[in-house]
Amino acid sequence: MLWPLFTLLVVLAVTLAVGWAVDLTLRRLSERHPAERVWAPLRRCRVPLQLVVLLGLLMATGPVHRADPDLRHALLLALIAAVGWLVARVAAAALDAALARYESVAEDPARLSRVRTQLGLLRRVLIALVAVVTIAVMLLTFGAMRTVGASLLASAGIIGIVAGIAAQSTLGNFFAGLQIALGDTVRIGDTVVVDGQQGTVEEITLTSLVVRLWDDRRLIVPVSYFVSKPFENWTRRDPGLLASVLLHLDHSVPVPELRARLGQVLAESAHWDGRDWGLVVWDTTPSTLLLRATMTAADPAGCFALRCEVREQLVAWLRDEHPHALPRVRTGD
């Protein structure tokens, strides 16, 4: 009884020593080369690495060879799962390091958003692939599965057709996610309009896209929607937008003075980006003039705030300086 206990203690000590040595090495590499962003993410692989070392040493020791076959099989399954976990962690750490390094040198926000979206989807694809391979390898350790596999191989065509029909929606969303990532139609942080609702793309997965609406609600949309239906992307190339404000006023409104007042309001506004502005008579009706004020903003949030500010300032100025220019209902001569 003492020999298995001594073996277990030695295995635990070696496992802890390996984890400590690897973590110390990564910490020193991070201190010596702070510009390299890969060392810090790799430190998160310590737990799966220790688990692989522990299970591998247990499988290699004599007491386990003489143990019950079910126990050896359980340890083998755990070892395969731990290896898959370690591979997934290493792949995720490499992608995180690549994104962090690109963020430190990127100057174009649009390109950075595109790279972040593509790496995020690539990370999910790699993790899903590692999980599928790991589960497949675990199933192959069962003798019954190998026997069944020979018969399933003969009917692979029928199974493939059935699986393709059953997973048509899932596969469609999967390839739609890849098309979004590679085609650069929508990125994380873009302002989009989906079914009449404006929001900001918060997350893109392999099957769905999360849009944060103006009131902090989340709209979950299948990614296949963005490759099969039209939608508005306000920030795909340039986040700058043209805002407009419509005013229904009386025919006696002094348009030149109102245009000058609009210029003063924009000059004092923190939301106007200084690119362009204007005020024109957009339309006329028997009782009102329809004026359209246009101005540019740097982003959708600034565009909304600028519209509200201009509308408030112009109406207040008309109320105080030219109250006769506000809409009126005429009941006689």
GROMACS .gro file of C-alpha atoms in nm:
model
  333
    1MET     CA    1   0.000   0.000   0.000
    2LEU     CA    2   0.292   0.236   0.060
    3TRP     CA    3   0.431   0.211  -0.291
    4PRO     CA    4   0.117   0.342  -0.470
    5LEU     CA    5   0.090   0.622  -0.214
    6PHE     CA    6   0.455   0.715  -0.261
    7THR     CA    7   0.410   0.707  -0.640
    8LEU     CA    8   0.108   0.938  -0.616
    9LEU     CA    9   0.299   1.186  -0.399
   10VAL     CA   10   0.592   1.187  -0.643
   11VAL     CA   11   0.356   1.244  -0.937
   12LEU     CA   12   0.186   1.534  -0.755
   13ALA     CA   13   0.523   1.689  -0.669
   14VAL     CA   14   0.648   1.661  -1.026
   15THR     CA   15   0.321   1.810  -1.156
   16LEU     CA   16   0.343   2.109  -0.922
   17ALA     CA   17   0.710   2.157  -1.005
   18VAL     CA   18   0.644   2.154  -1.380
   19GLY     CA   19   0.360   2.407  -1.344
   20TRP     CA   20   0.572   2.635  -1.124
   21ALA     CA   21   0.872   2.615  -1.358
   22VAL     CA   22   0.666   2.690  -1.670
   23ASP     CA   23   0.488   2.981  -1.499
   24LEU     CA   24   0.818   3.123  -1.373
   25THR     CA   25   0.971   3.095  -1.718
   26LEU     CA   26   0.677   3.272  -1.882
   27ARG     CA   27   0.682   3.546  -1.617
   28ARG     CA   28   1.052   3.614  -1.674
   29LEU     CA   29   1.008   3.613  -2.051
   30SER     CA   30   0.725   3.862  -2.010
   31GLU     CA   31   0.948   4.089  -1.800
   32ARG     CA   32   1.241   4.068  -2.042
   33HIS     CA   33   1.031   4.114  -2.355
   34PRO     CA   34   0.732   4.332  -2.258
   35ALA     CA   35   0.659   4.410  -2.623
   36GLU     CA   36   0.571   4.045  -2.688
   37ARG     CA   37   0.208   3.996  -2.586
   38VAL     CA   38   0.204   3.616  -2.603
   39TRP     CA   39   0.361   3.534  -2.265
   40ALA     CA   40   0.082   3.668  -2.044
   41PRO     CA   41  -0.198   3.477  -2.226
   42LEU     CA   42   0.011   3.158  -2.219
   43ARG     CA   43   0.020   3.174  -1.839
   44ARG     CA   44  -0.350   3.088  -1.842
   45CYS     CA   45  -0.254   2.745  -1.978
   46ARG     CA   46  -0.094   2.641  -1.649
   47VAL     CA   47  -0.393   2.445  -1.514
   48PRO     CA   48  -0.456   2.229  -1.825
   49LEU     CA   49  -0.079   2.174  -1.860
   50GLN     CA   50  -0.055   2.047  -1.504
   51LEU     CA   51  -0.355   1.825  -1.562
   52VAL     CA   52  -0.192   1.673  -1.872
   53VAL     CA   53   0.133   1.612  -1.683
   54LEU     CA   54  -0.050   1.458  -1.388
   55LEU     CA   55  -0.261   1.221  -1.595
   56GLY     CA   56   0.029   1.133  -1.825
   57LEU     CA   57   0.252   1.040  -1.530
   58LEU     CA   58  -0.026   0.839  -1.371
   59MET     CA   59  -0.078   0.647  -1.694
   60ALA     CA   60   0.296   0.574  -1.713
   61THR     CA   61   0.336   0.445  -1.356
   62GLY     CA   62   0.326   0.080  -1.258
   63PRO     CA   63   0.034   0.090  -1.012
   64VAL     CA   64  -0.201   0.216  -1.279
   65HIS     CA   65  -0.094  -0.062  -1.519
   66ARG     CA   66  -0.198  -0.315  -1.255
   67ALA     CA   67  -0.520  -0.132  -1.173
   68ASP     CA   68  -0.870  -0.210  -1.294
   69PRO     CA   69  -0.912  -0.169  -1.675
   70ASP     CA   70  -1.208   0.064  -1.622
   71LEU     CA   71  -0.990   0.294  -1.411
   72ARG     CA   72  -0.718   0.297  -1.681
   73HIS     CA   73  -0.980   0.375  -1.944
   74ALA     CA   74  -1.122   0.658  -1.733
   75LEU     CA   75  -0.773   0.806  -1.690
   76LEU     CA   76  -0.716   0.780  -2.066
   77LEU     CA   77  -1.039   0.965  -2.138
   78ALA     CA   78  -0.945   1.233  -1.886
   79LEU     CA   79  -0.599   1.265  -2.046
   80ILE     CA   80  -0.748   1.309  -2.395
   81ALA     CA   81  -0.988   1.573  -2.263
   82ALA     CA   82  -0.704   1.754  -2.086
   83VAL     CA   83  -0.494   1.756  -2.403
   84GLY     CA   84  -0.786   1.905  -2.595
   85TRP     CA   85  -0.831   2.167  -2.324
   86LEU     CA   86  -0.462   2.254  -2.339
   87VAL     CA   87  -0.463   2.284  -2.719
   88ALA     CA   88  -0.771   2.508  -2.708
   89ARG     CA   89  -0.610   2.730  -2.443
   90VAL     CA   90  -0.286   2.760  -2.642
   91ALA     CA   91  -0.474   2.849  -2.961
   92ALA     CA   92  -0.684   3.109  -2.777
   93ALA     CA   93  -0.373   3.256  -2.614
   94ALA     CA   94  -0.200   3.286  -2.951
   95LEU     CA   95  -0.499   3.464  -3.105
   96ASP     CA   96  -0.535   3.697  -2.804
   97ALA     CA   97  -0.167   3.783  -2.828
   98ALA     CA   98  -0.197   3.851  -3.200
   99LEU     CA   99  -0.495   4.081  -3.140
  100ALA     CA  100  -0.321   4.266  -2.856
  101ARG     CA  101  -0.011   4.318  -3.067
  102TYR     CA  102  -0.219   4.446  -3.359
  103GLU     CA  103  -0.411   4.684  -3.128
  104SER     CA  104  -0.083   4.838  -3.016
  105VAL     CA  105   0.018   4.935  -3.371
  106ALA     CA  106  -0.316   4.981  -3.551
  107GLU     CA  107  -0.418   5.336  -3.633
  108ASP     CA  108  -0.734   5.272  -3.834
  109PRO     CA  109  -1.035   5.200  -3.605
  110ALA     CA  110  -1.229   5.038  -3.890
  111ARG     CA  111  -0.946   4.795  -3.971
  112LEU     CA  112  -0.898   4.718  -3.601
  113SER     CA  113  -1.268   4.637  -3.567
  114ARG     CA  114  -1.248   4.409  -3.871
  115VAL     CA  115  -0.945   4.221  -3.734
  116ARG     CA  116  -1.110   4.187  -3.393
  117THR     CA  117  -1.420   4.038  -3.554
  118GLN     CA  118  -1.224   3.796  -3.773
  119LEU     CA  119  -1.000   3.676  -3.490
  120GLY     CA  120  -1.301   3.632  -3.263
  121LEU     CA  121  -1.476   3.409  -3.515
  122LEU     CA  122  -1.153   3.222  -3.590
  123ARG     CA  123  -1.110   3.155  -3.220
  124ARG     CA  124  -1.459   3.005  -3.194
  125VAL     CA  125  -1.400   2.792  -3.503
  126LEU     CA  126  -1.071   2.655  -3.366
  127ILE     CA  127  -1.221   2.580  -3.025
  128ALA     CA  128  -1.518   2.404  -3.186
  129LEU     CA  129  -1.283   2.204  -3.409
  130VAL     CA  130  -1.064   2.100  -3.114
  131ALA     CA  131  -1.375   1.998  -2.918
  132VAL     CA  132  -1.505   1.784  -3.206
  133VAL     CA  133  -1.169   1.613  -3.258
  134THR     CA  134  -1.129   1.552  -2.885
  135ILE     CA  135  -1.473   1.394  -2.853
  136ALA     CA  136  -1.408   1.181  -3.162
  137VAL     CA  137  -1.078   1.053  -3.022
  138MET     CA  138  -1.245   0.976  -2.689
  139LEU     CA  139  -1.518   0.777  -2.863
  140LEU     CA  140  -1.260   0.579  -3.060
  141THR     CA  141  -1.116   0.444  -2.734
  142PHE     CA  142  -1.430   0.236  -2.692
  143GLY     CA  143  -1.411  -0.099  -2.869
  144ALA     CA  144  -1.782  -0.096  -2.947
  145MET     CA  145  -1.749   0.237  -3.124
  146ARG     CA  146  -1.473   0.103  -3.351
  147THR     CA  147  -1.694  -0.191  -3.443
  148VAL     CA  148  -1.990   0.031  -3.510
  149GLY     CA  149  -1.768   0.268  -3.709
  150ALA     CA  150  -1.707   0.007  -3.979
  151SER     CA  151  -2.078  -0.036  -4.041
  152LEU     CA  152  -2.144   0.336  -4.027
  153LEU     CA  153  -1.877   0.397  -4.288
  154ALA     CA  154  -2.070   0.190  -4.539
  155SER     CA  155  -2.379   0.409  -4.495
  156ALA     CA  156  -2.191   0.737  -4.469
  157GLY     CA  157  -2.365   0.877  -4.777
  158ILE     CA  158  -2.713   0.833  -4.632
  159ILE     CA  159  -2.606   0.963  -4.293
  160GLY     CA  160  -2.441   1.264  -4.457
  161ILE     CA  161  -2.761   1.350  -4.645
  162VAL     CA  162  -2.975   1.315  -4.333
  163ALA     CA  163  -2.731   1.516  -4.123
  164GLY     CA  164  -2.710   1.785  -4.389
  165ILE     CA  165  -3.088   1.823  -4.399
  166ALA     CA  166  -3.117   1.823  -4.019
  167ALA     CA  167  -2.835   2.074  -3.973
  168GLN     CA  168  -2.919   2.295  -4.270
  169SER     CA  169  -3.000   2.597  -4.054
  170THR     CA  170  -2.697   2.550  -3.828
  171LEU     CA  171  -2.458   2.503  -4.119
  172GLY     CA  172  -2.612   2.802  -4.295
  173ASN     CA  173  -2.547   3.022  -3.992
  174PHE     CA  174  -2.195   2.879  -3.959
  175PHE     CA  175  -2.096   2.963  -4.317
  176ALA     CA  176  -2.278   3.296  -4.291
  177GLY     CA  177  -2.057   3.381  -3.992
  178LEU     CA  178  -1.747   3.298  -4.193
  179GLN     CA  179  -1.877   3.508  -4.482
  180ILE     CA  180  -1.933   3.804  -4.249
  181ALA     CA  181  -1.583   3.772  -4.106
  182LEU     CA  182  -1.411   3.742  -4.442
  183GLY     CA  183  -1.640   3.972  -4.640
  184ASP     CA  184  -1.621   4.260  -4.389
  185THR     CA  185  -1.991   4.344  -4.421
  186VAL     CA  186  -2.043   4.405  -4.050
  187ARG     CA  187  -1.797   4.434  -3.763
  188ILE     CA  188  -1.804   4.460  -3.385
  189GLY     CA  189  -1.878   4.822  -3.297
  190ASP     CA  190  -2.064   4.904  -3.620
  191THR     CA  191  -2.393   5.094  -3.598
  192VAL     CA  192  -2.660   4.901  -3.787
  193VAL     CA  193  -3.034   4.924  -3.847
  194VAL     CA  194  -3.210   4.586  -3.837
  195ASP     CA  195  -3.587   4.570  -3.894
  196GLY     CA  196  -3.615   4.940  -3.820
  197GLN     CA  197  -3.419   4.921  -3.493
  198GLN     CA  198  -3.086   5.101  -3.460
  199GLY     CA  199  -2.812   4.956  -3.244
  200THR     CA  200  -2.443   4.877  -3.207
  201VAL     CA  201  -2.298   4.536  -3.291
  202GLU     CA  202  -2.174   4.403  -2.957
  203GLU     CA  203  -2.085   4.040  -3.033
  204ILE     CA  204  -2.060   3.811  -3.335
  205THR     CA  205  -2.068   3.435  -3.284
  206LEU     CA  206  -2.080   3.147  -3.530
  207THR     CA  207  -2.460   3.137  -3.522
  208SER     CA  208  -2.590   3.474  -3.405
  209LEU     CA  209  -2.513   3.843  -3.384
  210VAL     CA  210  -2.589   4.055  -3.076
  211VAL     CA  211  -2.702   4.414  -3.135
  212ARG     CA  212  -2.718   4.651  -2.835
  213LEU     CA  213  -3.009   4.888  -2.885
  214TRP     CA  214  -3.028   5.249  -2.765
  215ASP     CA  215  -3.210   5.149  -2.443
  216ASP     CA  216  -2.953   4.874  -2.363
  217ARG     CA  217  -3.177   4.593  -2.485
  218ARG     CA  218  -3.005   4.318  -2.681
  219LEU     CA  219  -3.138   4.210  -3.018
  220ILE     CA  220  -3.024   3.857  -3.107
  221VAL     CA  221  -3.022   3.809  -3.485
  222PRO     CA  222  -2.911   3.494  -3.675
  223VAL     CA  223  -2.600   3.572  -3.878
  224SER     CA  224  -2.771   3.432  -4.187
  225TYR     CA  225  -2.997   3.740  -4.176
  226PHE     CA  226  -2.702   3.964  -4.269
  227VAL     CA  227  -2.622   3.767  -4.584
  228SER     CA  228  -2.979   3.711  -4.704
  229LYS     CA  229  -3.161   4.038  -4.624
  230PRO     CA  230  -3.074   4.407  -4.669
  231PHE     CA  231  -2.969   4.608  -4.365
  232GLU     CA  232  -2.813   4.947  -4.297
  233ASN     CA  233  -2.453   4.977  -4.176
  234TRP     CA  234  -2.385   5.338  -4.085
  235THR     CA  235  -2.017   5.296  -4.000
  236ARG     CA  236  -1.882   5.041  -4.247
  237ARG     CA  237  -1.637   5.278  -4.417
  238ASP     CA  238  -1.656   5.603  -4.224
  239PRO     CA  239  -1.824   5.657  -3.884
  240GLY     CA  240  -1.905   6.017  -3.981
  241LEU     CA  241  -2.272   6.083  -4.064
  242LEU     CA  242  -2.494   6.359  -4.199
  243ALA     CA  243  -2.766   6.456  -3.953
  244SER     CA  244  -3.083   6.637  -4.055
  245VAL     CA  245  -3.356   6.827  -3.869
  246LEU     CA  246  -3.694   6.910  -4.024
  247LEU     CA  247  -3.883   7.219  -3.902
  248HIS     CA  248  -4.242   7.306  -3.989
  249LEU     CA  249  -4.264   7.688  -3.966
  250ASP     CA  250  -4.485   7.974  -4.074
  251HIS     CA  251  -4.437   8.134  -4.415
  252SER     CA  252  -4.315   8.452  -4.247
  253VAL     CA  253  -4.004   8.285  -4.098
  254PRO     CA  254  -3.682   8.481  -4.176
  255VAL     CA  255  -3.484   8.205  -4.345
  256PRO     CA  256  -3.151   8.394  -4.378
  257GLU     CA  257  -3.151   8.486  -4.007
  258LEU     CA  258  -3.242   8.130  -3.911
  259ARG     CA  259  -2.959   8.002  -4.130
  260ALA     CA  260  -2.715   8.237  -3.954
  261ARG     CA  261  -2.842   8.120  -3.615
  262LEU     CA  262  -2.786   7.758  -3.719
  263GLY     CA  263  -2.424   7.843  -3.800
  264GLN     CA  264  -2.378   7.997  -3.455
  265VAL     CA  265  -2.532   7.694  -3.282
  266LEU     CA  266  -2.305   7.454  -3.470
  267ALA     CA  267  -1.995   7.664  -3.401
  268GLU     CA  268  -2.069   7.640  -3.027
  269SER     CA  269  -2.161   7.270  -3.032
  270ALA     CA  270  -1.919   7.001  -2.921
  271HIS     CA  271  -2.092   6.742  -3.140
  272TRP     CA  272  -2.041   6.910  -3.479
  273ASP     CA  273  -1.725   6.788  -3.653
  274GLY     CA  274  -1.690   7.101  -3.869
  275ARG     CA  275  -1.719   6.930  -4.208
  276ASP     CA  276  -2.046   7.062  -4.351
  277TRP     CA  277  -2.383   7.218  -4.270
  278GLY     CA  278  -2.672   7.390  -4.444
  279LEU     CA  279  -3.032   7.509  -4.423
  280VAL     CA  280  -3.274   7.494  -4.717
  281VAL     CA  281  -3.647   7.526  -4.775
  282TRP     CA  282  -3.728   7.162  -4.827
  283ASP     CA  283  -4.098   7.186  -4.909
  284THR     CA  284  -4.401   7.410  -4.874
  285THR     CA  285  -4.765   7.353  -4.785
  286PRO     CA  286  -5.061   7.590  -4.779
  287SER     CA  287  -5.002   7.659  -4.410
  288THR     CA  288  -4.628   7.597  -4.340
  289LEU     CA  289  -4.278   7.595  -4.480
  290LEU     CA  290  -4.073   7.279  -4.433
  291LEU     CA  291  -3.709   7.369  -4.360
  292ARG     CA  292  -3.432   7.110  -4.357
  293ALA     CA  293  -3.119   7.174  -4.154
  294THR     CA  294  -2.823   6.944  -4.224
  295MET     CA  295  -2.500   6.905  -4.028
  296THR     CA  296  -2.226   6.645  -3.994
  297ALA     CA  297  -2.113   6.451  -3.687
  298ALA     CA  298  -1.820   6.224  -3.617
  299ASP     CA  299  -2.022   5.918  -3.510
  300PRO     CA  300  -2.383   5.799  -3.473
  301ALA     CA  301  -2.403   5.894  -3.104
  302GLY     CA  302  -2.283   6.247  -3.180
  303CYS     CA  303  -2.525   6.262  -3.472
  304PHE     CA  304  -2.824   6.192  -3.247
  305ALA     CA  305  -2.708   6.439  -2.982
  306LEU     CA  306  -2.645   6.707  -3.247
  307ARG     CA  307  -2.994   6.669  -3.394
  308CYS     CA  308  -3.153   6.710  -3.052
  309GLU     CA  309  -2.935   7.012  -2.970
  310VAL     CA  310  -2.999   7.192  -3.300
  311ARG     CA  311  -3.374   7.130  -3.282
  312GLU     CA  312  -3.391   7.264  -2.926
  313GLN     CA  313  -3.176   7.572  -2.994
  314LEU     CA  314  -3.354   7.675  -3.314
  315VAL     CA  315  -3.703   7.638  -3.168
  316ALA     CA  316  -3.600   7.835  -2.858
  317TRP     CA  317  -3.451   8.112  -3.074
  318LEU     CA  318  -3.763   8.134  -3.285
  319ARG     CA  319  -3.982   8.143  -2.976
  320ASP     CA  320  -3.782   8.432  -2.825
  321GLU     CA  321  -3.688   8.633  -3.135
  322HIS     CA  322  -3.953   8.554  -3.397
  323PRO     CA  323  -4.260   8.402  -3.232
  324HIS     CA  324  -4.468   8.484  -3.540
  325ALA     CA  325  -4.256   8.235  -3.738
  326LEU     CA  326  -4.382   7.937  -3.539
  327PRO     CA  327  -4.664   7.736  -3.698
  328ARG     CA  328  -5.008   7.886  -3.650
  329VAL     CA  329  -5.358   7.774  -3.731
  330ARG     CA  330  -5.537   8.045  -3.925
  331THR     CA  331  -5.912   8.065  -3.872
  332GLY     CA  332  -5.980   8.377  -4.082
  333ASP     CA  333  -5.834   8.672  -4.272
   0.00000   0.00000   0.00000
